[in-house]
Amino acid sequence: YANFLRRAENENKGKVAGYVGFTQEMEHKILAGADILLMPSRYEPCGLPQMYAQRYGTVPVVHATGGLKDSVVQYNPFADTDTGFGTGWKFDEADAAGLQWGLWNSLNTYRNYRDSWNKMVQRCMQTDFSWEKSAAKYAEVFKLAKQAPPFVNPWPFEN
């Protein structure tokens, strides 16, 4: 991919930019300057880029796995209000068809439903990924766990 990007950039001056490497500064510049973030990861235990992207107003299109599944709310143009509900698109299968579905829907909304797109960008930037919110959810889980005994004995033997 690195050579492909370099060649594409050389052959399309001013239209294609290829960056090979990684720095946090460049990551944030790219995320902040994009309209759409594609994350077709097959495995993602947490995933920070989609959270950074949303803070910058970049709409994520992600494979619904791990932290990506948890941190992106599926866009539904028919729910909530006349401008929709959600912060991006999630696709179930990490394959070309899934990625195509998410990208087509995001581009269609961007091009043809600009008011809905702008509302989604606002929702992205307002999403709360703070530790306070996460800690409150964990506290609730522990509270519920203390209230009810387990239904299944995890031990394979009896006393």
Coordinates of C-alpha atoms in Angstrom, one line a residue:
Y1 CA 0.0 0.0 0.0
A2 CA 2.8 2.4 0.8
N3 CA 4.2 2.2 -2.8
F4 CA 0.7 2.5 -4.2
L5 CA 0.1 5.7 -2.2
R6 CA 3.4 7.2 -3.2
R7 CA 2.8 6.4 -6.9
A8 CA -0.8 7.8 -6.8
E9 CA 0.4 11.0 -5.2
N10 CA 3.2 11.4 -7.8
E11 CA 0.8 10.8 -10.7
N12 CA -2.0 13.0 -9.3
K13 CA -0.3 16.1 -7.8
G14 CA -2.8 18.2 -5.9
K15 CA -5.5 15.6 -6.0
V16 CA -4.1 12.7 -4.0
A17 CA -2.0 12.8 -0.8
G18 CA -0.4 9.7 0.6
Y19 CA 1.2 9.7 4.0
V20 CA 3.2 6.6 5.1
G21 CA 4.1 6.6 8.8
F22 CA 2.5 7.5 12.1
T23 CA 2.6 10.4 14.5
Q24 CA -0.2 11.4 16.9
E25 CA -0.1 14.9 15.6
M26 CA -0.7 13.7 12.0
E27 CA -3.4 11.3 13.1
H28 CA -5.3 14.1 14.7
K29 CA -4.9 16.4 11.8
I30 CA -6.2 13.7 9.4
L31 CA -9.1 12.9 11.7
A32 CA -10.0 16.5 12.2
G33 CA -9.8 17.3 8.5
A34 CA -11.9 14.4 7.2
D35 CA -15.6 14.2 6.7
I36 CA -15.8 10.4 7.0
L37 CA -13.6 7.9 8.9
L38 CA -13.5 4.3 7.5
M39 CA -12.5 1.7 10.1
P40 CA -13.1 -1.8 8.6
S41 CA -11.1 -3.5 11.4
R42 CA -11.7 -7.2 11.8
Y43 CA -10.7 -7.0 15.5
E44 CA -10.7 -3.9 17.6
P45 CA -10.7 -4.3 21.4
C46 CA -11.1 -0.6 22.1
G47 CA -10.6 1.8 19.2
L48 CA -9.7 5.4 19.9
P49 CA -9.7 6.9 16.4
Q50 CA -13.5 6.7 16.0
M51 CA -13.9 8.5 19.3
Y52 CA -11.4 11.2 18.3
A53 CA -13.0 11.5 14.9
Q54 CA -16.5 12.0 16.4
R55 CA -15.1 14.7 18.7
Y56 CA -13.8 16.5 15.6
G57 CA -17.1 16.0 13.7
T58 CA -15.9 13.3 11.4
V59 CA -18.6 10.7 10.9
P60 CA -17.4 7.1 11.4
V61 CA -18.2 4.1 9.2
V62 CA -17.0 1.0 11.1
H63 CA -17.1 -2.8 11.2
A64 CA -19.3 -3.6 14.2
T65 CA -16.7 -5.3 16.4
G66 CA -15.3 -4.6 19.9
G67 CA -15.1 -0.9 20.8
L68 CA -16.2 0.2 17.4
K69 CA -19.5 -1.4 17.9
D70 CA -19.9 0.2 21.4
S71 CA -18.9 3.7 20.5
V72 CA -20.8 4.4 17.2
V73 CA -24.6 4.7 17.2
Q74 CA -26.1 3.3 14.0
Y75 CA -27.6 6.1 11.9
N76 CA -31.3 5.7 11.3
P77 CA -32.9 8.4 9.1
F78 CA -36.4 7.4 10.2
A79 CA -35.9 7.5 14.0
D80 CA -36.1 10.2 16.6
T81 CA -36.5 13.3 14.4
D82 CA -36.9 14.3 10.8
T83 CA -33.1 14.6 10.6
G84 CA -32.5 11.1 11.9
F85 CA -30.7 9.4 14.8
G86 CA -27.2 8.1 15.3
T87 CA -23.5 9.1 14.8
G88 CA -22.4 6.9 11.9
W89 CA -22.7 3.5 10.2
K90 CA -21.8 0.0 11.4
F91 CA -21.6 -3.0 9.2
D92 CA -21.7 -6.6 10.4
E93 CA -19.3 -8.4 8.0
A94 CA -15.7 -7.2 7.6
D95 CA -15.8 -7.6 3.8
A96 CA -16.1 -5.5 0.7
A97 CA -19.9 -5.6 0.6
G98 CA -20.2 -4.4 4.2
L99 CA -17.7 -1.6 3.6
Q100 CA -19.5 -0.7 0.4
W101 CA -22.8 -0.5 2.2
G102 CA -21.5 1.8 4.9
L103 CA -19.6 4.0 2.5
W104 CA -22.5 4.3 0.1
N105 CA -24.9 5.2 2.8
S106 CA -22.6 7.8 4.3
L107 CA -21.8 9.4 0.9
N108 CA -25.5 9.4 -0.1
T109 CA -26.4 11.2 3.2
Y110 CA -23.5 13.6 2.8
R111 CA -24.5 14.5 -0.8
N112 CA -28.3 14.3 -0.8
Y113 CA -29.4 15.0 2.8
R114 CA -27.1 17.7 4.0
D115 CA -29.3 18.9 6.8
S116 CA -29.4 15.4 8.2
W117 CA -25.6 15.1 7.8
N118 CA -25.0 18.3 9.6
K119 CA -27.2 17.2 12.5
M120 CA -25.2 13.9 12.7
V121 CA -21.9 15.8 12.8
Q122 CA -23.3 17.8 15.7
R123 CA -24.4 14.6 17.5
C124 CA -20.9 13.2 16.9
M125 CA -19.2 16.2 18.5
Q126 CA -21.6 16.0 21.5
T127 CA -21.0 12.3 22.2
D128 CA -19.8 11.8 25.8
F129 CA -16.8 9.4 26.0
S130 CA -15.7 10.6 29.4
W131 CA -14.4 8.4 32.2
E132 CA -17.2 9.8 34.4
K133 CA -19.8 8.3 32.1
S134 CA -18.0 5.0 31.8
A135 CA -17.5 4.8 35.6
A136 CA -21.2 5.4 36.2
K137 CA -22.0 2.6 33.8
Y138 CA -19.6 0.2 35.6
A139 CA -21.0 1.2 39.0
E140 CA -24.5 0.3 37.7
V141 CA -23.3 -3.1 36.4
F142 CA -21.7 -3.9 39.8
K143 CA -24.8 -2.7 41.7
L144 CA -27.0 -5.0 39.5
A145 CA -24.6 -7.9 39.9
K146 CA -24.8 -7.7 43.7
Q147 CA -28.6 -7.8 43.7
A148 CA -29.0 -11.1 41.9
P149 CA -27.2 -14.4 42.3
P150 CA -25.8 -16.1 39.2
F151 CA -28.1 -18.5 37.4
V152 CA -25.4 -20.9 36.3
N153 CA -22.9 -22.6 38.6
P154 CA -19.5 -21.9 37.0
W155 CA -17.8 -24.8 38.9
P156 CA -17.8 -28.2 37.2
F157 CA -18.0 -30.0 40.6
E158 CA -20.2 -30.0 43.6
N159 CA -19.2 -29.5 47.2

